[in-house]
Short mmCIF file of C-alpha atoms in Angstrom, two decimals:
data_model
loop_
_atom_site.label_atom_id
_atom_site.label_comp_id
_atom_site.label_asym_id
_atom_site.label_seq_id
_atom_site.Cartn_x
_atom_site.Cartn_y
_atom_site.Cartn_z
CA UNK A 1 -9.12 -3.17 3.30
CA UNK A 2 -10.99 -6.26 3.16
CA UNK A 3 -9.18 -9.19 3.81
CA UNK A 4 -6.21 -6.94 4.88
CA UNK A 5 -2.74 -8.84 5.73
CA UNK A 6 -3.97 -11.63 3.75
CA UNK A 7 -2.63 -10.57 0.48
CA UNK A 8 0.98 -9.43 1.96
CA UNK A 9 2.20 -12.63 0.00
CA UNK A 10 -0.07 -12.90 -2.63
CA UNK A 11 3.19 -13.29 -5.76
CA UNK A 12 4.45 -15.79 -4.25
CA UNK A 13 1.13 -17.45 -3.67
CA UNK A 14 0.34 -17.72 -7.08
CA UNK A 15 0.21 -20.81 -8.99
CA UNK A 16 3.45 -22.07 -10.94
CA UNK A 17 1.81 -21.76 -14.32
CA UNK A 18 1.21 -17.64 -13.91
CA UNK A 19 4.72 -17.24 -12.27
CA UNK A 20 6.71 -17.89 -15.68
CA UNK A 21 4.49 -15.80 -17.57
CA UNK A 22 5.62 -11.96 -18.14
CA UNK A 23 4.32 -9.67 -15.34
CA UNK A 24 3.06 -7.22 -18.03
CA UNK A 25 -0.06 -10.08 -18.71
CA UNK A 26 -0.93 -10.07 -15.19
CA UNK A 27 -3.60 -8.29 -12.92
CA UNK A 28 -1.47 -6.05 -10.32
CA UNK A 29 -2.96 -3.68 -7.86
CA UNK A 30 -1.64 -0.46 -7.70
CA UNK A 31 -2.83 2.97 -5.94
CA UNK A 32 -2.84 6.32 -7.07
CA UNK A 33 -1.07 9.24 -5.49
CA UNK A 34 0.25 6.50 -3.55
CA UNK A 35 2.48 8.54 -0.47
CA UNK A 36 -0.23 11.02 -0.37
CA UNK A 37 -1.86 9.57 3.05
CA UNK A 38 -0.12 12.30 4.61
CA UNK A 39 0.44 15.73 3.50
CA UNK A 40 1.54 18.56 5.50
CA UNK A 41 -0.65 21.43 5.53
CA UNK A 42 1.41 23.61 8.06
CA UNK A 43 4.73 24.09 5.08
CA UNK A 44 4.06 25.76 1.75
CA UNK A 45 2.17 24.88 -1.28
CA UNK A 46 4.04 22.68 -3.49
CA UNK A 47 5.54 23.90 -7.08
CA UNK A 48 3.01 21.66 -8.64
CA UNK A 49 0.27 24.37 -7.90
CA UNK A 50 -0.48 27.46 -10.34
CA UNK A 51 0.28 30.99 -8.34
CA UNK A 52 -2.85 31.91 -7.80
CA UNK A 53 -3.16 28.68 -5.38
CA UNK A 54 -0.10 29.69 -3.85
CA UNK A 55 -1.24 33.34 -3.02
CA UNK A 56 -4.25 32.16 -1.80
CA UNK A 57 -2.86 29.11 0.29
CA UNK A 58 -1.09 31.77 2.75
CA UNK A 59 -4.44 31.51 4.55
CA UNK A 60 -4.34 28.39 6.48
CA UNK A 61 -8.00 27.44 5.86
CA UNK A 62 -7.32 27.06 1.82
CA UNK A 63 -4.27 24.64 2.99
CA UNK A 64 -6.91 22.95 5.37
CA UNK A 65 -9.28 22.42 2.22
CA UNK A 66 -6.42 21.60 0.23
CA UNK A 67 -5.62 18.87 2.32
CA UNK A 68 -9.12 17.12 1.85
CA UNK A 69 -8.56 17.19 -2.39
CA UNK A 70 -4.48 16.39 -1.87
CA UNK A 71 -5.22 13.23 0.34
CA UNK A 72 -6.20 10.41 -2.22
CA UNK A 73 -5.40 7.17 0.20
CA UNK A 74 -5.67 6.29 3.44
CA UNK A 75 -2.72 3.57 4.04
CA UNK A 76 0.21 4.01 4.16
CA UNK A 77 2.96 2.01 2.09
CA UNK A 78 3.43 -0.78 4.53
CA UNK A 79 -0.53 -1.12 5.12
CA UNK A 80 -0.69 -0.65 1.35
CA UNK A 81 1.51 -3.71 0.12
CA UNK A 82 0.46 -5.71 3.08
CA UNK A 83 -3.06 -5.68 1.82
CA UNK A 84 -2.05 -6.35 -1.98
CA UNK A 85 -0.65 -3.40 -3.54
CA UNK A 86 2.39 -3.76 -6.09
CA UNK A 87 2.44 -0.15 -7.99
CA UNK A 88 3.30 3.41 -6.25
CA UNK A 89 2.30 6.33 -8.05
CA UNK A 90 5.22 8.61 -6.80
CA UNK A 91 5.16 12.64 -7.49
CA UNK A 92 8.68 13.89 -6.32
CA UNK A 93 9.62 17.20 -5.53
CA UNK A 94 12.44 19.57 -3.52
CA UNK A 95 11.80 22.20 -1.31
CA UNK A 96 11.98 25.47 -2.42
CA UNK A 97 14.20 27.79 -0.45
CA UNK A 98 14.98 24.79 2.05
CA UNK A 99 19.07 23.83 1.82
CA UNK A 100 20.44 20.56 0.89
CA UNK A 101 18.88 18.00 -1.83
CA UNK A 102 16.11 16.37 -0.09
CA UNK A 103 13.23 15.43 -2.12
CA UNK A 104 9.79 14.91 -0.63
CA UNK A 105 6.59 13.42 -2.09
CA UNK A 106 4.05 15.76 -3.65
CA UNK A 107 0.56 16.34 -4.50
CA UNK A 108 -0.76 20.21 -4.07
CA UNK A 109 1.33 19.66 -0.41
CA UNK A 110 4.04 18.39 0.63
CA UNK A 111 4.49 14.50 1.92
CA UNK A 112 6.73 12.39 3.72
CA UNK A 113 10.60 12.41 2.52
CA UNK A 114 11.19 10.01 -0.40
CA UNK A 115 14.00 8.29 1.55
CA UNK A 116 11.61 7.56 4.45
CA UNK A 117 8.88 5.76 1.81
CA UNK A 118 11.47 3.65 0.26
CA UNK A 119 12.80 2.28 3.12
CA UNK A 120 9.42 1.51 4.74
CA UNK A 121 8.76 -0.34 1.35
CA UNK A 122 12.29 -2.16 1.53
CA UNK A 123 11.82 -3.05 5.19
CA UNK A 124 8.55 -4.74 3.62
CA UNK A 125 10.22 -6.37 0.83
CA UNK A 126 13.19 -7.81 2.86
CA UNK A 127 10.08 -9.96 4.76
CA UNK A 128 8.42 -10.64 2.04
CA UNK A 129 11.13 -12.33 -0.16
CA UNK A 130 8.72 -13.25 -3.57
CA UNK A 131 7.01 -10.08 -3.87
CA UNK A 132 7.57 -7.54 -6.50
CA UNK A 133 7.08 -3.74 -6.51
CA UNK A 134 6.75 -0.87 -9.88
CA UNK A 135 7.71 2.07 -8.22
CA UNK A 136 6.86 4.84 -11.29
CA UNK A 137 8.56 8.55 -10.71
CA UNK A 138 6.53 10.26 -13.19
CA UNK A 139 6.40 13.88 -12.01
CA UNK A 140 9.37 16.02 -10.80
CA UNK A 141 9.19 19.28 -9.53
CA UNK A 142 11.64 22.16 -8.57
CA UNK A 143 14.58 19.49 -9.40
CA UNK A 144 17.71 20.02 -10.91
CA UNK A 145 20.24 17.83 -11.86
CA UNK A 146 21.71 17.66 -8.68
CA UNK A 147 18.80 17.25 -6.97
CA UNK A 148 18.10 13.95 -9.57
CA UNK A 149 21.57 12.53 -8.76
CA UNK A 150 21.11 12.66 -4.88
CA UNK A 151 17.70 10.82 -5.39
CA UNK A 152 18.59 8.20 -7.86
CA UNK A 153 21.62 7.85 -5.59
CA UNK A 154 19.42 6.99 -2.72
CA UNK A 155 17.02 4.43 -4.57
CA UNK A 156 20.86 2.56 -5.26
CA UNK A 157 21.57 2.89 -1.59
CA UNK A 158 17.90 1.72 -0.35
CA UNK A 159 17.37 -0.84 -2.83
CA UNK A 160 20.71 -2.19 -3.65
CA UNK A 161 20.68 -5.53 -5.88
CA UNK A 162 16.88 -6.03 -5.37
CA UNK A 163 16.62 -3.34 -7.97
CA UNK A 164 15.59 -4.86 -11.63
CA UNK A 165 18.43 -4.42 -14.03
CA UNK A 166 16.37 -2.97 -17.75
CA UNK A 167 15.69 -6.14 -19.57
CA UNK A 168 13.44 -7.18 -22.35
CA UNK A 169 9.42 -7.03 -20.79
CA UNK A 170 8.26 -10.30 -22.01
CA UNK A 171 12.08 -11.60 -19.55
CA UNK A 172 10.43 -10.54 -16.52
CA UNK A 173 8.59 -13.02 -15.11
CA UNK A 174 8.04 -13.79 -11.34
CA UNK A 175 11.02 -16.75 -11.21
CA UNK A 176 13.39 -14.33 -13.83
CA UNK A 177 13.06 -12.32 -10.52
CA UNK A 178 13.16 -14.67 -8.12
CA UNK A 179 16.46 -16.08 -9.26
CA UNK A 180 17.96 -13.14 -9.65
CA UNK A 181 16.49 -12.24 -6.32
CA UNK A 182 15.44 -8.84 -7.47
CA UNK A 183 12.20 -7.33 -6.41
CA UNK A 184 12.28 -3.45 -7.86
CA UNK A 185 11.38 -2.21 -11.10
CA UNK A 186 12.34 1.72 -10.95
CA UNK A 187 10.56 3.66 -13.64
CA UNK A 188 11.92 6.94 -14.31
CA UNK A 189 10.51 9.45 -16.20
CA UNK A 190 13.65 11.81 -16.86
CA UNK A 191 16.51 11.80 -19.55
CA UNK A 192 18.42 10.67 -16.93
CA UNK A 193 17.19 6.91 -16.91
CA UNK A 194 19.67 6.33 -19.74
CA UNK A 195 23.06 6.69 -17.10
CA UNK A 196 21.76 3.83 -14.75
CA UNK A 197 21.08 0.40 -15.71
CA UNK A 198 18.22 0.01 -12.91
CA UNK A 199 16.40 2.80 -13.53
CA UNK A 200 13.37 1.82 -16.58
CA UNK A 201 12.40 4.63 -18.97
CA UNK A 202 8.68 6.05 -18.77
CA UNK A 203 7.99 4.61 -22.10
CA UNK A 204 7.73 1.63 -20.32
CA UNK A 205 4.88 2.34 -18.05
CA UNK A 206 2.46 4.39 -19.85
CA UNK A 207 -0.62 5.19 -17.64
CA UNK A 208 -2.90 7.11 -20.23
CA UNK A 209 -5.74 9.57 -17.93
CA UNK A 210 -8.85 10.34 -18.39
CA UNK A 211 -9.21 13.32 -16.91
CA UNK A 212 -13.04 13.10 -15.92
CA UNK A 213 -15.22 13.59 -13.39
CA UNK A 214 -18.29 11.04 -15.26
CA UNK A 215 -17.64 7.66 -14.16
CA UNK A 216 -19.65 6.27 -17.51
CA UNK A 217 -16.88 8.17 -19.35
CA UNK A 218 -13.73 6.78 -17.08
CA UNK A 219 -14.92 3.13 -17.86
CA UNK A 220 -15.22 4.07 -21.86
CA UNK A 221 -11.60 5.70 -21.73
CA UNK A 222 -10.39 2.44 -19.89
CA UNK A 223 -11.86 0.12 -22.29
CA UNK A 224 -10.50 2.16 -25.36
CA UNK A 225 -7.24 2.36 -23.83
CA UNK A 226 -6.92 -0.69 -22.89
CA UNK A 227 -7.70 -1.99 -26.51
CA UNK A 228 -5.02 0.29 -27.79
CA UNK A 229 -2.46 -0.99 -25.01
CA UNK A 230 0.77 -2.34 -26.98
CA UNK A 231 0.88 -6.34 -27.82
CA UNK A 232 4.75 -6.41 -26.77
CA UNK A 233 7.59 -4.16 -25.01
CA UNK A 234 5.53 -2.34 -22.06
CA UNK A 235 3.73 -2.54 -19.00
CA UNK A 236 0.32 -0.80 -18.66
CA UNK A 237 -1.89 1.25 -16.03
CA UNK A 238 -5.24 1.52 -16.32
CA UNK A 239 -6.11 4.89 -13.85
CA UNK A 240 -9.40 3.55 -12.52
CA UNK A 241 -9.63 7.27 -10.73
CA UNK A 242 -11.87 10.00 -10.83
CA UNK A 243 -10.42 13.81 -11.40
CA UNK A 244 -11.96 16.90 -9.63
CA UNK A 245 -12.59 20.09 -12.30
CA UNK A 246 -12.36 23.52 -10.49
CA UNK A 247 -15.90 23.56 -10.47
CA UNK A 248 -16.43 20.59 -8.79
CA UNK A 249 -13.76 21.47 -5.89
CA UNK A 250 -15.67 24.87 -5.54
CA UNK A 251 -18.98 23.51 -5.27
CA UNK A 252 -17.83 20.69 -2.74
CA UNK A 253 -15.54 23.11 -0.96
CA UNK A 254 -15.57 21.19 2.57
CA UNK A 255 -16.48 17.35 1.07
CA UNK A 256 -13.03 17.03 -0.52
CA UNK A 257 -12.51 14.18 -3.37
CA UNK A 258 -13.35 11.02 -0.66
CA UNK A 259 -16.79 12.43 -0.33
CA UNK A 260 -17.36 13.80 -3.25
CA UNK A 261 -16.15 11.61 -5.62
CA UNK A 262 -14.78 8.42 -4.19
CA UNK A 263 -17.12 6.79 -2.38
CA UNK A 264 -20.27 7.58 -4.45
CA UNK A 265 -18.25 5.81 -7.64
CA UNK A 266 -15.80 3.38 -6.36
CA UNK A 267 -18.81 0.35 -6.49
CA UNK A 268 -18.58 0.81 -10.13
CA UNK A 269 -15.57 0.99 -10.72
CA UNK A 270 -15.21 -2.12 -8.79
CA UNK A 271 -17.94 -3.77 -10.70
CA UNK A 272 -15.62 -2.85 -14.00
CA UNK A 273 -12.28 -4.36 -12.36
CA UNK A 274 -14.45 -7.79 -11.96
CA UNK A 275 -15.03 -7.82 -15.44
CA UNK A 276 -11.67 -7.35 -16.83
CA UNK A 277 -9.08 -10.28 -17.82
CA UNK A 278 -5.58 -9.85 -17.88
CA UNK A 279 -3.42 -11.09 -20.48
CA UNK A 280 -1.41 -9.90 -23.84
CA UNK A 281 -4.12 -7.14 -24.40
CA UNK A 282 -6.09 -7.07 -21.40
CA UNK A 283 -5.69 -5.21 -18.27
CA UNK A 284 -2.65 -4.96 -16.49
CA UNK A 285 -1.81 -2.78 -13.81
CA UNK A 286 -4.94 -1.22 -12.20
CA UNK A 287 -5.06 1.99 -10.44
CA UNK A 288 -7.27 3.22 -8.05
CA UNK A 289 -7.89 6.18 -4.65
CA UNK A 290 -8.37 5.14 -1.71
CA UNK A 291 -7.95 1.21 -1.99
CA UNK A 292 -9.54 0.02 0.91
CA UNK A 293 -13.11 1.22 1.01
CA UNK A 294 -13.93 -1.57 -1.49
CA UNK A 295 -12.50 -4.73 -1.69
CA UNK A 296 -10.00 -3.20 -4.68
CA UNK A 297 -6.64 -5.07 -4.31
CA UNK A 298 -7.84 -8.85 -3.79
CA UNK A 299 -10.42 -8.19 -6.63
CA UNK A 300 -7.75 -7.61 -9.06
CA UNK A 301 -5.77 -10.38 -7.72
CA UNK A 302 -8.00 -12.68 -8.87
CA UNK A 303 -8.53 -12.22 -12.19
CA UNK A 304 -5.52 -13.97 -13.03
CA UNK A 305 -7.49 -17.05 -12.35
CA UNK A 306 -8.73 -16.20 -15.55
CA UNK A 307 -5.18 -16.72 -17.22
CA UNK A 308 -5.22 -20.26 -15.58
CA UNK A 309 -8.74 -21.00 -16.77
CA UNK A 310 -7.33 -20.17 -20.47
CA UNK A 311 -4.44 -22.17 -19.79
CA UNK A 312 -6.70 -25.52 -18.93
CA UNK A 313 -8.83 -24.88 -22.04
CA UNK A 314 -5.51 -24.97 -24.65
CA UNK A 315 -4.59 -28.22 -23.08
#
């Protein structure tokens, strides 16, 4: 990432103007698929894959290609939020046939163990005092109610009080957090956000998709979303990411989505982030694969200079 390390501080960096304005009007980096930087191709296909990828995944070279579309970053969390990034995609999911509750990230294979990401983020956040993270579970897979209780039982244990009590969206501001010394937002896209005070309901964060392999037609969707983004009460993602068809992952068998999709793109998309401003209805929370190869997280950064150049021009 360019400029990486530099940006392990950047919320607290900001100026004291932006820091009592809601979080929802700034620019925040975020990545998508954010855990999967590893995936295990040697343990089954996940439950988030149609049967016919599962009967054909028993051959270890269709896990091998798998592996190539699964992967869609290249840091992990610490090297992630050291070089800027604020929102985790997270994709949650048990083991079939394994005993006990564990839960373990997702995406076509199986990742790291949740527990072991959110400590590596808290270990991060416990140096990094003024920084604020959106962790967003929006897919579950294979999990019961049990296996929901063990895991929001775990986020309590990890996070403890630097989890974000629900509150009003235009409250949260960087000093509401800081004097509350709370540094999680928890957004939890299950029923059961309603029996926990810390956990945020999906509603919250919506993160409309494209779905599109045309770049031309990603930047359209983001613009129209964006305009449609509510004035008041949520968050909002715009998924600056490309999506593999079928087709395409069958006629670039071996590339996977990096080479394929990624790196031809991500210039443009990057050229879009630099034209964005954040604000009541501008951009938000921006998404993206593989954050480093372009200079993704500081360039969303500073657009909030923008909200300080509006700021000086009302005066």
């Amino acid at each position: 990432m360019a400029g990486e390390g530099s940006n392990a501080d950047w919320m607290g960096s900001l100026p004291p103007a932006l820091r009592s304005l809601p979080l929802s009007n700034l620019a925040i980096p975020g990545s998508h698929d954010s855990f999967s930087y590893w995936v295990d191709d040697k343990s089954p296909v996940g439950p988030d894959q149609a049967t016919t990828i599962k009967r054909l995944a028993k051959l270890s070279l269709v896990k091998k290609i798998m592996k190539k579309w699964s992967v869609t970053q290249n840091l992990t969390f610490k090297e992630q939020l050291e070089g800027g990034i604020r929102y985790f995609d997270l994709r949650v999911s048990s083991k079939p046939g394994e005993a006990g509750q564990e839960i373990y990230f997702i995406h076509g294979l199986f990742g790291i163990k949740v527990c072991d990401g959110l400590m590596e983020i808290n270990t991060f956040l416990t140096h990094h005092p003024t920084e604020v993270v959106f962790l967003d579970f929006n897919h579950f897979y294979a999990m019961g109610n049990s296996h929901h209780v063990y895991l929001i039982s775990r986020i309590k244990e990890v996070f403890g009080s630097k989890l974000c009590t629900k509150e009003c969206v235009e409250n949260v501001t960087l000093n509401y957090l800081w004097g509350k010394k709370q540094q999680v937002l928890i957004f939890y896209h299950h029923p059961l956000y309603e029996e926990y005070p810390f956990l945020w309901p999906g509603n919250k964060m919506p993160a409309p998709w494209a779905n599109t392999t045309n770049v031309r037609k990603l930047l359209q969707f983001l613009d129209t979303t964006r305009g449609e983004r509510a004035k008041h009460g949520t968050f909002h993602v715009s998924q600056a990411i490309l999506t593999p068809r079928v087709r395409t992952i069958a006629r670039y068998l071996i590339r996977g989505l990096k080479n394929t999709l990624v790196h031809r793109n991500l210039p443009t998309i990057l050229e879009w982030v630099k034209l964005q401003k954040p604000g009541v209805m501008g951009v938000n929370i921006i998404t993206s694969d593989f954050v480093e190869l372009v200079d993704f997280a500081a360039s969303v950064i500073a657009l909030n200079d923008l909200l300080l150049e509006e700021g000086k021009s009302r005066e």
